[in-house]
Amino acid sequence: MVKFNYRDIIIEAVAEMQRYDYKDANNIGRTRFDRNVCVKARFWNFEICDDLYELAFIKSSLNYFMQAYWKRSSKQGSRIELATPLEHQATGQILYFTARQKNNQQSLEISLYEQWCPSEQIYLSAQEIIMLDTAISKAISLLAPETSYI
């Protein structure tokens, strides 16, 4: 199990093992284990479960912010253009990633809107974004294809 919990952002991967006992063609007892990994990322009550697109969307937003942050770190007052939403239409939830600047300090605002009303928000520094990016990368690397038997 892998678990990252930081300021109400939770990223976890849990492996479930299933054991199968069977006999092969020579009537010899064999055992096979199937490992199913469930990867979840939760921003407050906005939950992502085993969805590579949404995890990659978050990772690319974090990477874009960090690349723009380092590129503009020597220029005072330059803005990072980042405002991207991740939407769950079934629940009416939208997770926004927005670059903010205050007193020449860049930060990433992650905010959750439920039914078009602001619900939660957090401001992350560059170090916190790197930590979150590392956790998302680890979660993506643990995703496994679905096992199907013919």
C-alpha positions in Angstrom: 0.0 0.0 0.0 1.2 3.5 -0.9 -0.5 6.5 0.8 0.2 10.2 0.5 -1.9 12.5 2.7 -1.1 16.2 2.7 -3.6 19.0 3.6 -6.7 17.0 2.6 -5.2 15.7 -0.7 -4.9 12.0 -0.5 -3.3 9.7 -3.0 -3.3 6.0 -2.3 -2.7 2.7 -4.1 -3.9 -0.5 -2.6 -3.1 -3.9 -4.0 -5.6 -6.7 -3.6 -4.2 -10.3 -4.0 -6.5 -13.1 -5.2 -5.3 -16.6 -4.9 -6.4 -19.3 -7.3 -5.7 -23.0 -6.7 -6.0 -25.3 -9.6 -4.6 -28.5 -11.1 -2.7 -28.5 -14.4 -2.9 -31.0 -17.2 -0.7 -33.5 -15.3 -3.0 -33.3 -12.2 -0.4 -31.4 -10.2 -1.7 -28.8 -7.8 -0.7 -25.2 -8.7 -1.4 -21.8 -7.2 -1.7 -18.5 -9.1 -1.9 -15.0 -7.6 -3.6 -12.1 -9.3 -2.7 -8.7 -8.1 -5.3 -5.9 -8.7 -4.1 -2.4 -7.8 -6.6 0.3 -7.1 -5.2 3.8 -7.4 -7.2 6.7 -5.9 -6.6 10.4 -5.7 -8.8 12.5 -3.6 -9.0 16.3 -3.4 -11.4 16.8 -0.5 -14.4 14.9 -1.8 -13.4 15.0 -5.5 -12.3 11.4 -6.1 -10.4 9.9 -9.0 -10.3 6.2 -9.2 -8.1 4.3 -11.6 -8.5 7.0 -14.3 -5.3 7.5 -16.3 -6.7 10.5 -18.1 -7.5 12.5 -15.0 -4.3 11.6 -13.2 -2.3 12.6 -16.3 -4.3 15.8 -16.5 -3.3 16.7 -12.9 0.3 15.7 -13.4 0.6 17.8 -16.6 -1.0 20.8 -14.8 1.6 20.5 -12.0 4.4 20.1 -14.5 3.3 23.1 -16.5 3.2 25.3 -13.4 6.7 24.1 -12.3 8.3 24.6 -15.7 6.8 28.1 -15.9 7.8 28.8 -12.3 11.4 28.0 -12.9 11.5 29.8 -16.3 10.1 33.0 -14.7 11.8 32.8 -11.4 14.4 35.4 -12.4 11.8 37.8 -13.8 10.0 39.8 -11.2 6.3 40.3 -11.9 5.9 37.9 -14.8 2.7 35.9 -14.7 2.1 32.2 -15.2 -0.9 31.6 -17.4 -2.6 28.5 -16.0 -6.3 28.1 -15.4 -7.5 24.6 -16.1 -10.6 22.8 -14.9 -11.1 19.0 -14.4 -14.8 18.3 -14.4 -17.0 15.4 -13.1 -20.3 16.0 -14.9 -22.2 13.3 -13.1 -21.6 14.9 -9.7 -21.4 18.5 -10.8 -17.9 18.9 -9.3 -15.1 20.9 -10.9 -11.5 21.0 -9.7 -9.6 24.1 -10.9 -5.8 24.5 -11.1 -5.0 28.2 -11.2 -1.6 30.0 -11.0 -1.7 32.9 -8.6 0.8 35.7 -7.8 0.9 37.8 -4.7 3.8 40.0 -3.6 5.9 38.5 -6.4 5.4 35.0 -4.9 3.9 32.4 -7.3 1.6 29.7 -6.0 -0.8 27.2 -7.4 -4.4 27.4 -6.2 -6.4 24.2 -6.3 -10.0 24.9 -5.7 -13.1 22.6 -5.7 -16.5 23.9 -7.0 -19.6 21.9 -6.3 -22.7 22.8 -8.3 -20.9 26.0 -9.4 -20.3 27.1 -5.8 -16.8 27.3 -4.3 -16.4 24.6 -1.7 -12.7 24.2 -0.9 -9.4 25.8 -1.9 -5.7 25.4 -1.1 -2.6 27.3 -2.2 0.6 25.3 -2.8 4.2 26.5 -2.9 6.7 25.1 -5.4 8.0 22.5 -2.9 4.5 21.3 -2.1 3.8 21.0 -5.8 6.9 18.9 -6.3 5.8 16.6 -3.5 2.3 16.3 -5.0 3.8 15.6 -8.5 6.0 12.9 -7.1 3.0 11.2 -5.4 0.9 11.5 -8.6 3.8 10.0 -10.6 4.1 7.1 -8.2 0.4 6.5 -8.4 0.4 6.5 -12.2 3.3 4.1 -12.3 1.3 1.6 -10.1 -1.7 1.6 -12.5 -2.1 -1.9 -14.0 -4.1 -3.1 -16.9 -7.2 -5.0 -16.1 -6.7 -8.8 -16.1 -9.0 -10.8 -18.3 -8.8 -14.5 -19.0 -9.9 -16.1 -22.2 
